[in-house]
PDB file of C-alpha atoms in Angstrom:
ATOM      1  CA  VAL A   1      43.685 -21.133 -25.378  1.00 61.00           C
ATOM      2  CA  VAL A   2      45.131 -18.589 -22.981  1.00 67.00           C
ATOM      3  CA  LEU A   3      42.746 -15.950 -24.317  1.00 71.00           C
ATOM      4  CA  VAL A   4      39.750 -18.281 -23.847  1.00 68.00           C
ATOM      5  CA  LEU A   5      40.873 -19.091 -20.292  1.00 70.00           C
ATOM      6  CA  LEU A   6      41.259 -15.398 -19.514  1.00 70.00           C
ATOM      7  CA  LEU A   7      37.779 -14.690 -20.868  1.00 69.00           C
ATOM      8  CA  LEU A   8      36.265 -17.532 -18.853  1.00 68.00           C
ATOM      9  CA  ASN A   9      38.037 -16.256 -15.765  1.00 71.00           C
ATOM     10  CA  HIS A  10      36.744 -12.753 -16.447  1.00 67.00           C
ATOM     11  CA  PHE A  11      33.134 -13.966 -16.794  1.00 65.00           C
ATOM     12  CA  ARG A  12      33.499 -16.017 -13.612  1.00 73.00           C
ATOM     13  CA  PHE A  13      34.635 -12.978 -11.633  1.00 67.00           C
ATOM     14  CA  PHE A  14      31.880 -10.907 -13.258  1.00 65.00           C
ATOM     15  CA  GLY A  15      29.370 -13.511 -12.061  1.00 67.00           C
ATOM     16  CA  TYR A  16      30.821 -13.387  -8.551  1.00 62.00           C
ATOM     17  CA  ALA A  17      30.564  -9.596  -8.581  1.00 66.00           C
ATOM     18  CA  GLN A  18      26.911  -9.722  -9.687  1.00 68.00           C
ATOM     19  CA  THR A  19      26.115 -12.268  -6.977  1.00 68.00           C
ATOM     20  CA  PHE A  20      27.865 -10.095  -4.386  1.00 62.00           C
ATOM     21  CA  VAL A  21      25.842  -7.039  -5.450  1.00 65.00           C
ATOM     22  CA  LYS A  22      22.571  -9.009  -5.227  1.00 63.00           C
ATOM     23  CA  LEU A  23      23.482 -10.384  -1.794  1.00 61.00           C
ATOM     24  CA  LYS A  24      24.326  -6.872  -0.640  1.00 66.00           C
ATOM     25  CA  GLU A  25      20.949  -5.600  -1.893  1.00 62.00           C
ATOM     26  CA  VAL A  26      19.127  -8.437  -0.104  1.00 55.00           C
ATOM     27  CA  ASP A  27      21.081  -7.687   3.073  1.00 61.00           C
ATOM     28  CA  GLU A  28      20.180  -3.988   2.847  1.00 64.00           C
ATOM     29  CA  MET A  29      16.516  -4.860   2.276  1.00 59.00           C
ATOM     30  CA  LYS A  30      16.595  -7.149   5.305  1.00 60.00           C
ATOM     31  CA  ASP A  31      18.074  -4.356   7.446  1.00 61.00           C
ATOM     32  CA  ASN A  32      15.481  -1.885   6.104  1.00 63.00           C
ATOM     33  CA  PHE A  33      12.682  -4.330   6.848  1.00 62.00           C
ATOM     34  CA  ILE A  34      13.846  -4.965  10.424  1.00 61.00           C
ATOM     35  CA  SER A  35      14.252  -1.230  11.017  1.00 62.00           C
ATOM     36  CA  MET A  36      10.833  -0.448   9.521  1.00 60.00           C
ATOM     37  CA  ALA A  37       9.046  -3.233  11.400  1.00 63.00           C
ATOM     38  CA  SER A  38      10.646  -2.222  14.706  1.00 61.00           C
ATOM     39  CA  HIS A  39       9.689   1.420  14.189  1.00 59.00           C
ATOM     40  CA  GLU A  40       6.125   0.676  13.089  1.00 62.00           C
ATOM     41  CA  LEU A  41       5.514  -1.789  15.932  1.00 65.00           C
ATOM     42  CA  ARG A  42       6.922   0.464  18.650  1.00 69.00           C
ATOM     43  CA  THR A  43       4.147   3.079  18.460  1.00 68.00           C
ATOM     44  CA  PRO A  44       1.082   0.759  18.611  1.00 69.00           C
ATOM     45  CA  VAL A  45       2.692  -1.515  21.215  1.00 73.00           C
ATOM     46  CA  THR A  46       3.500   1.487  23.440  1.00 76.00           C
ATOM     47  CA  ALA A  47      -0.068   2.766  23.008  1.00 74.00           C
ATOM     48  CA  LEU A  48      -1.485  -0.676  23.815  1.00 77.00           C
ATOM     49  CA  ARG A  49       0.438  -0.907  27.065  1.00 81.00           C
ATOM     50  CA  GLY A  50      -0.274   2.660  28.144  1.00 84.00           C
ATOM     51  CA  PHE A  51      -3.987   2.679  27.404  1.00 77.00           C
ATOM     52  CA  ALA A  52      -4.453  -0.843  28.800  1.00 84.00           C
ATOM     53  CA  GLN A  53      -3.141   0.485  32.121  1.00 86.00           C
ATOM     54  CA  LEU A  54      -5.432   3.527  31.882  1.00 85.00           C
ATOM     55  CA  ALA A  55      -8.390   1.303  31.003  1.00 84.00           C
ATOM     56  CA  ALA A  56      -7.731  -0.865  34.063  1.00 86.00           C
ATOM     57  CA  MET A  57      -7.625   2.239  36.293  1.00 86.00           C
ATOM     58  CA  ASN A  58     -10.814   3.688  34.794  1.00 82.00           C
ATOM     59  CA  PHE A  59     -12.546   0.305  35.142  1.00 83.00           C
ATOM     60  CA  GLN A  60     -11.687   0.219  38.837  1.00 85.00           C
ATOM     61  CA  LYS A  61     -12.977   3.783  39.258  1.00 84.00           C
ATOM     62  CA  GLY A  62     -16.149   3.031  37.282  1.00 84.00           C
ATOM     63  CA  ASN A  63     -15.309   5.805  34.818  1.00 83.00           C
ATOM     64  CA  VAL A  64     -17.195   4.413  31.824  1.00 79.00           C
ATOM     65  CA  LYS A  65     -16.678   7.411  29.511  1.00 82.00           C
ATOM     66  CA  ASP A  66     -12.869   7.400  29.747  1.00 84.00           C
ATOM     67  CA  LEU A  67     -12.847   3.600  29.687  1.00 82.00           C
ATOM     68  CA  GLY A  68     -14.617   3.636  26.311  1.00 83.00           C
ATOM     69  CA  HIS A  69     -12.044   6.102  24.934  1.00 82.00           C
ATOM     70  CA  ASP A  70      -9.149   3.961  26.184  1.00 81.00           C
ATOM     71  CA  LEU A  71     -10.614   0.823  24.615  1.00 84.00           C
ATOM     72  CA  GLY A  72     -11.040   2.661  21.312  1.00 83.00           C
ATOM     73  CA  ILE A  73      -7.332   3.575  21.266  1.00 81.00           C
ATOM     74  CA  ILE A  74      -6.428  -0.019  22.130  1.00 81.00           C
ATOM     75  CA  ASP A  75      -8.558  -1.245  19.213  1.00 82.00           C
ATOM     76  CA  LYS A  76      -6.847   1.180  16.763  1.00 77.00           C
ATOM     77  CA  SER A  77      -3.414   0.122  18.007  1.00 76.00           C
ATOM     78  CA  ALA A  78      -4.313  -3.546  17.532  1.00 80.00           C
ATOM     79  CA  ASP A  79      -5.458  -2.725  13.983  1.00 77.00           C
ATOM     80  CA  GLY A  80      -2.087  -1.105  13.289  1.00 74.00           C
ATOM     81  CA  ILE A  81      -0.249  -4.249  14.387  1.00 77.00           C
ATOM     82  CA  ALA A  82      -2.617  -6.484  12.391  1.00 79.00           C
ATOM     83  CA  ASN A  83      -2.093  -4.370   9.253  1.00 76.00           C
ATOM     84  CA  LEU A  84       1.679  -4.624   9.588  1.00 76.00           C
ATOM     85  CA  VAL A  85       1.508  -8.405  10.020  1.00 79.00           C
ATOM     86  CA  ASN A  86      -0.799  -8.696   6.990  1.00 82.00           C
ATOM     87  CA  ASP A  87       1.629  -6.596   4.907  1.00 80.00           C
ATOM     88  CA  MET A  88       4.500  -8.869   5.907  1.00 78.00           C
ATOM     89  CA  LEU A  89       2.484 -11.963   4.986  1.00 83.00           C
ATOM     90  CA  ASP A  90       1.487 -10.447   1.627  1.00 85.00           C
ATOM     91  CA  VAL A  91       5.122  -9.628   0.813  1.00 83.00           C
ATOM     92  CA  SER A  92       6.111 -13.217   1.606  1.00 82.00           C
ATOM     93  CA  ARG A  93       3.287 -14.707  -0.514  1.00 87.00           C
ATOM     94  CA  ILE A  94       4.001 -12.417  -3.469  1.00 88.00           C
ATOM     95  CA  GLU A  95       7.751 -12.981  -3.474  1.00 85.00           C
ATOM     96  CA  GLN A  96       7.307 -16.753  -3.198  1.00 86.00           C
ATOM     97  CA  LYS A  97       4.554 -16.655  -5.860  1.00 88.00           C
ATOM     98  CA  ARG A  98       2.111 -18.203  -3.402  1.00 88.00           C
ATOM     99  CA  MET A  99      -0.585 -15.537  -3.525  1.00 90.00           C
ATOM    100  CA  SER A 100      -3.737 -17.224  -4.780  1.00 89.00           C
ATOM    101  CA  VAL A 101      -6.586 -15.333  -6.443  1.00 92.00           C
ATOM    102  CA  GLU A 102     -10.113 -16.473  -7.216  1.00 94.00           C
ATOM    103  CA  MET A 103     -10.922 -14.694 -10.453  1.00 95.00           C
ATOM    104  CA  LYS A 104     -14.578 -14.197 -11.346  1.00 95.00           C
ATOM    105  CA  PRO A 105     -16.793 -11.511 -12.944  1.00 95.00           C
ATOM    106  CA  ILE A 106     -17.301  -8.653 -10.453  1.00 95.00           C
ATOM    107  CA  ASP A 107     -19.139  -5.343 -10.658  1.00 96.00           C
ATOM    108  CA  ILE A 108     -16.408  -2.859  -9.726  1.00 96.00           C
ATOM    109  CA  THR A 109     -18.962  -0.110  -9.018  1.00 96.00           C
ATOM    110  CA  SER A 110     -20.565  -2.246  -6.296  1.00 95.00           C
ATOM    111  CA  VAL A 111     -17.187  -3.033  -4.675  1.00 96.00           C
ATOM    112  CA  THR A 112     -16.152   0.644  -4.870  1.00 96.00           C
ATOM    113  CA  THR A 113     -19.381   1.713  -3.151  1.00 95.00           C
ATOM    114  CA  GLU A 114     -18.705  -0.736  -0.324  1.00 94.00           C
ATOM    115  CA  VAL A 115     -15.115   0.461   0.108  1.00 95.00           C
ATOM    116  CA  LEU A 116     -16.108   4.151   0.125  1.00 95.00           C
ATOM    117  CA  THR A 117     -18.724   3.456   2.807  1.00 94.00           C
ATOM    118  CA  GLN A 118     -15.993   1.801   4.861  1.00 91.00           C
ATOM    119  CA  LEU A 119     -13.590   4.755   4.436  1.00 93.00           C
ATOM    120  CA  ASN A 120     -16.127   7.557   4.810  1.00 93.00           C
ATOM    121  CA  ALA A 121     -15.474   7.945   8.553  1.00 90.00           C
ATOM    122  CA  GLN A 122     -11.764   8.580   7.915  1.00 90.00           C
ATOM    123  CA  ALA A 123     -12.596  11.288   5.387  1.00 94.00           C
ATOM    124  CA  MET A 124     -15.127  12.921   7.718  1.00 93.00           C
ATOM    125  CA  GLU A 125     -12.597  12.913  10.563  1.00 91.00           C
ATOM    126  CA  LYS A 126     -10.286  15.038   8.379  1.00 93.00           C
ATOM    127  CA  LYS A 127     -13.210  17.123   7.052  1.00 95.00           C
ATOM    128  CA  LEU A 128     -12.554  15.935   3.507  1.00 96.00           C
ATOM    129  CA  THR A 129     -15.193  15.578   0.814  1.00 95.00           C
ATOM    130  CA  LEU A 130     -15.386  12.028  -0.553  1.00 95.00           C
ATOM    131  CA  ASN A 131     -16.954  12.080  -4.031  1.00 95.00           C
ATOM    132  CA  TYR A 132     -18.047   9.118  -6.123  1.00 95.00           C
ATOM    133  CA  GLN A 133     -19.280   9.476  -9.684  1.00 90.00           C
ATOM    134  CA  LYS A 134     -21.053   6.153  -9.918  1.00 86.00           C
ATOM    135  CA  THR A 135     -21.890   4.801 -13.350  1.00 87.00           C
ATOM    136  CA  VAL A 136     -23.829   1.843 -14.666  1.00 90.00           C
ATOM    137  CA  PRO A 137     -22.473  -1.557 -13.465  1.00 92.00           C
ATOM    138  CA  LEU A 138     -19.064  -2.310 -14.968  1.00 95.00           C
ATOM    139  CA  MET A 139     -17.978  -5.923 -14.919  1.00 95.00           C
ATOM    140  CA  ILE A 140     -14.320  -6.891 -14.607  1.00 96.00           C
ATOM    141  CA  MET A 141     -12.553 -10.183 -13.924  1.00 94.00           C
ATOM    142  CA  ALA A 142     -10.935 -10.049 -10.466  1.00 95.00           C
ATOM    143  CA  ASP A 143     -10.718 -11.554  -6.999  1.00 96.00           C
ATOM    144  CA  GLU A 144     -13.330  -9.676  -4.937  1.00 95.00           C
ATOM    145  CA  GLN A 145     -11.402  -9.594  -1.636  1.00 94.00           C
ATOM    146  CA  LYS A 146      -8.154  -8.619  -3.339  1.00 95.00           C
ATOM    147  CA  LEU A 147      -9.967  -5.899  -5.294  1.00 96.00           C
ATOM    148  CA  LYS A 148     -11.321  -4.503  -2.025  1.00 95.00           C
ATOM    149  CA  GLN A 149      -7.813  -4.556  -0.560  1.00 94.00           C
ATOM    150  CA  VAL A 150      -6.470  -2.667  -3.584  1.00 95.00           C
ATOM    151  CA  LEU A 151      -9.164   0.022  -3.415  1.00 96.00           C
ATOM    152  CA  VAL A 152      -8.865   0.401   0.369  1.00 94.00           C
ATOM    153  CA  ASN A 153      -5.106   0.886   0.019  1.00 93.00           C
ATOM    154  CA  ILE A 154      -5.275   3.428  -2.796  1.00 95.00           C
ATOM    155  CA  ILE A 155      -8.279   5.463  -1.591  1.00 96.00           C
ATOM    156  CA  GLY A 156      -7.050   5.222   2.006  1.00 92.00           C
ATOM    157  CA  ASN A 157      -3.660   6.587   0.877  1.00 91.00           C
ATOM    158  CA  SER A 158      -5.378   9.499  -0.848  1.00 94.00           C
ATOM    159  CA  ILE A 159      -7.252  10.325   2.359  1.00 94.00           C
ATOM    160  CA  LYS A 160      -4.076   9.947   4.447  1.00 91.00           C
ATOM    161  CA  TYR A 161      -2.027  12.339   2.292  1.00 91.00           C
ATOM    162  CA  THR A 162      -4.758  14.940   1.725  1.00 93.00           C
ATOM    163  CA  LEU A 163      -4.879  17.649   4.380  1.00 91.00           C
ATOM    164  CA  SER A 164      -7.854  19.542   2.955  1.00 93.00           C
ATOM    165  CA  GLY A 165     -10.172  19.447  -0.021  1.00 95.00           C
ATOM    166  CA  SER A 166     -11.460  16.241  -1.539  1.00 96.00           C
ATOM    167  CA  VAL A 167     -10.875  12.722  -2.772  1.00 97.00           C
ATOM    168  CA  SER A 168     -12.837  11.787  -5.894  1.00 97.00           C
ATOM    169  CA  VAL A 169     -13.435   8.363  -7.425  1.00 97.00           C
ATOM    170  CA  SER A 170     -14.806   7.708 -10.892  1.00 96.00           C
ATOM    171  CA  HIS A 171     -14.815   5.085 -13.647  1.00 96.00           C
ATOM    172  CA  GLU A 172     -14.434   5.292 -17.388  1.00 94.00           C
ATOM    173  CA  THR A 173     -14.248   2.783 -20.204  1.00 93.00           C
ATOM    174  CA  SER A 174     -11.691   2.735 -22.980  1.00 88.00           C
ATOM    175  CA  GLY A 175     -12.084   0.010 -25.581  1.00 89.00           C
ATOM    176  CA  ASP A 176     -12.137  -3.270 -23.667  1.00 92.00           C
ATOM    177  CA  LYS A 177     -10.748  -1.713 -20.452  1.00 95.00           C
ATOM    178  CA  VAL A 178     -12.319  -0.292 -17.301  1.00 96.00           C
ATOM    179  CA  ARG A 179     -10.331   2.493 -15.674  1.00 96.00           C
ATOM    180  CA  THR A 180     -10.902   3.570 -12.067  1.00 97.00           C
ATOM    181  CA  LEU A 181      -9.553   7.036 -11.279  1.00 97.00           C
ATOM    182  CA  ILE A 182      -8.796   8.128  -7.708  1.00 97.00           C
ATOM    183  CA  THR A 183      -8.029  11.860  -7.653  1.00 97.00           C
ATOM    184  CA  ASP A 184      -7.135  13.914  -4.586  1.00 96.00           C
ATOM    185  CA  THR A 185      -6.204  17.514  -3.743  1.00 95.00           C
ATOM    186  CA  GLY A 186      -3.415  16.363  -1.440  1.00 91.00           C
ATOM    187  CA  MET A 187       0.307  16.931  -1.039  1.00 90.00           C
ATOM    188  CA  GLY A 188       1.238  15.526  -4.410  1.00 90.00           C
ATOM    189  CA  ILE A 189       4.485  13.704  -5.141  1.00 88.00           C
ATOM    190  CA  PRO A 190       7.778  15.397  -6.103  1.00 87.00           C
ATOM    191  CA  ALA A 191       8.777  14.575  -9.694  1.00 88.00           C
ATOM    192  CA  GLU A 192      12.051  12.941  -8.596  1.00 89.00           C
ATOM    193  CA  GLU A 193      10.126  10.551  -6.312  1.00 86.00           C
ATOM    194  CA  LEU A 194       7.704   9.247  -8.955  1.00 88.00           C
ATOM    195  CA  PRO A 195      10.049   6.619 -10.497  1.00 89.00           C
ATOM    196  CA  LYS A 196      10.599   5.087  -7.026  1.00 88.00           C
ATOM    197  CA  LEU A 197       7.000   5.318  -5.825  1.00 87.00           C
ATOM    198  CA  PHE A 198       6.229   1.604  -6.205  1.00 88.00           C
ATOM    199  CA  ASP A 199       9.562   0.382  -4.846  1.00 85.00           C
ATOM    200  CA  LYS A 200       9.513  -1.794  -1.753  1.00 79.00           C
ATOM    201  CA  PHE A 201      10.006   0.195   1.492  1.00 73.00           C
ATOM    202  CA  HIS A 202      10.047   3.503  -0.377  1.00 72.00           C
ATOM    203  CA  ARG A 203       8.341   6.462   1.276  1.00 72.00           C
ATOM    204  CA  VAL A 204       8.346  10.126   0.326  1.00 71.00           C
ATOM    205  CA  GLN A 205      10.257  11.824   3.128  1.00 67.00           C
ATOM    206  CA  ASN A 206       9.715  15.555   3.635  1.00 66.00           C
ATOM    207  CA  GLU A 207       8.321  18.041   6.149  1.00 65.00           C
ATOM    208  CA  GLN A 208       4.732  17.299   5.148  1.00 66.00           C
ATOM    209  CA  THR A 209       5.001  13.519   5.514  1.00 62.00           C
ATOM    210  CA  LYS A 210       7.350  13.178   8.494  1.00 63.00           C
ATOM    211  CA  ASN A 211       4.478  12.654  10.981  1.00 67.00           C
ATOM    212  CA  ILE A 212       2.497  10.273   8.753  1.00 66.00           C
ATOM    213  CA  ARG A 213       3.144   6.656   9.644  1.00 66.00           C
ATOM    214  CA  GLY A 214       3.631   3.963   7.025  1.00 64.00           C
ATOM    215  CA  THR A 215       5.708   0.942   6.111  1.00 68.00           C
ATOM    216  CA  GLY A 216       6.565   1.777   2.513  1.00 73.00           C
ATOM    217  CA  LEU A 217       5.018  -1.555   1.508  1.00 82.00           C
ATOM    218  CA  GLY A 218       1.422  -0.600   0.738  1.00 85.00           C
ATOM    219  CA  LEU A 219       1.834   0.655  -2.832  1.00 91.00           C
ATOM    220  CA  TRP A 220       4.310  -2.097  -3.727  1.00 90.00           C
ATOM    221  CA  ILE A 221       1.854  -4.758  -2.503  1.00 91.00           C
ATOM    222  CA  THR A 222      -1.056  -3.010  -4.229  1.00 94.00           C
ATOM    223  CA  LYS A 223       0.740  -2.848  -7.590  1.00 95.00           C
ATOM    224  CA  GLN A 224       1.771  -6.503  -7.351  1.00 95.00           C
ATOM    225  CA  ILE A 225      -1.795  -7.646  -6.566  1.00 96.00           C
ATOM    226  CA  ILE A 226      -3.226  -5.597  -9.437  1.00 97.00           C
ATOM    227  CA  GLU A 227      -0.746  -7.140 -11.870  1.00 96.00           C
ATOM    228  CA  ILE A 228      -1.465 -10.657 -10.564  1.00 95.00           C
ATOM    229  CA  MET A 229      -5.109  -9.950 -11.511  1.00 96.00           C
ATOM    230  CA  ASN A 230      -4.013  -8.815 -15.018  1.00 96.00           C
ATOM    231  CA  GLY A 231      -4.486  -5.136 -14.268  1.00 97.00           C
ATOM    232  CA  LYS A 232      -2.275  -2.045 -14.327  1.00 97.00           C
ATOM    233  CA  LEU A 233      -1.608   0.771 -11.868  1.00 96.00           C
ATOM    234  CA  LEU A 234      -0.404   4.204 -13.025  1.00 96.00           C
ATOM    235  CA  VAL A 235       0.141   7.480 -11.188  1.00 95.00           C
ATOM    236  CA  GLU A 236       0.025  11.126 -12.207  1.00 95.00           C
ATOM    237  CA  SER A 237       0.991  13.740  -9.641  1.00 93.00           C
ATOM    238  CA  ILE A 238       2.057  17.354  -9.193  1.00 92.00           C
ATOM    239  CA  GLU A 239       3.668  18.378  -5.921  1.00 90.00           C
ATOM    240  CA  ASN A 240       1.398  20.519  -3.690  1.00 88.00           C
ATOM    241  CA  GLN A 241      -1.507  20.106  -6.130  1.00 92.00           C
ATOM    242  CA  GLY A 242      -2.618  16.492  -5.872  1.00 94.00           C
ATOM    243  CA  THR A 243      -2.365  12.983  -7.205  1.00 95.00           C
ATOM    244  CA  LYS A 244      -4.336  10.778  -9.585  1.00 96.00           C
ATOM    245  CA  MET A 245      -4.091   6.989  -9.353  1.00 96.00           C
ATOM    246  CA  ILE A 246      -5.399   5.044 -12.340  1.00 97.00           C
ATOM    247  CA  VAL A 247      -6.323   1.360 -11.953  1.00 97.00           C
ATOM    248  CA  THR A 248      -7.091  -0.476 -15.205  1.00 97.00           C
ATOM    249  CA  PHE A 249      -8.675  -3.923 -15.614  1.00 97.00           C
ATOM    250  CA  PRO A 250      -9.963  -5.805 -18.667  1.00 95.00           C
ATOM    251  CA  MET A 251     -13.718  -5.475 -19.061  1.00 94.00           C
ATOM    252  CA  VAL A 252     -15.928  -8.561 -19.014  1.00 91.00           C
ATOM    253  CA  LYS A 253     -18.145  -8.477 -22.074  1.00 76.00           C
ATOM    254  CA  LYS A 254     -21.849  -9.092 -21.501  1.00 64.00           C
TER     255      LYS A 254
END
């Protein structure tokens, strides 16, 4: 009896310890989130205030050229805030299992073309080559808007972390799967960082990335959305050589 009581007591304390560890992790995540959100909001909010004042001055002076530039910066800053808010909402929906998807047959080549057109300006601004090896229509089962979000996040990341060279997108089929490959000639990811790449709030921190803004939520959200749509996301990368992201979805048979 004494032995049983001691064992029960041991398991009870073990349970308390596990609960304590989980609460500590949640508390650390909360602190990380507040720190990240504060940091990411500070830059666009400061830009909004500063360029709003400049825009008002240029409006009064009738300086249309500088006014247009100021309004463009204000628009980009507002986009940065909107993206952060959307990330926060996506995290909440995913964690509470409230993210709804409308699955239907979609031609992934058509959606990819649309996304690349949208991101072409970003690539041109960095003088990068954006290649797309388009194939015949490939039908997958997915939510169209969520698929666009996934491709914008992954291809946009490739553009963001590529200083020179190219970003290439292609498709291939393997059995009953459609694989979309996004390959860049960017910074690459250190081998020790790869296991943590899809962790919430994780960002690769080094001299090359220190001036690149980000929340550390994009890839986590992207991977979760892909898996909600019955897909998979894999990464292959070599530091200072480039990265390949592979998105796989079941093919819809004709």
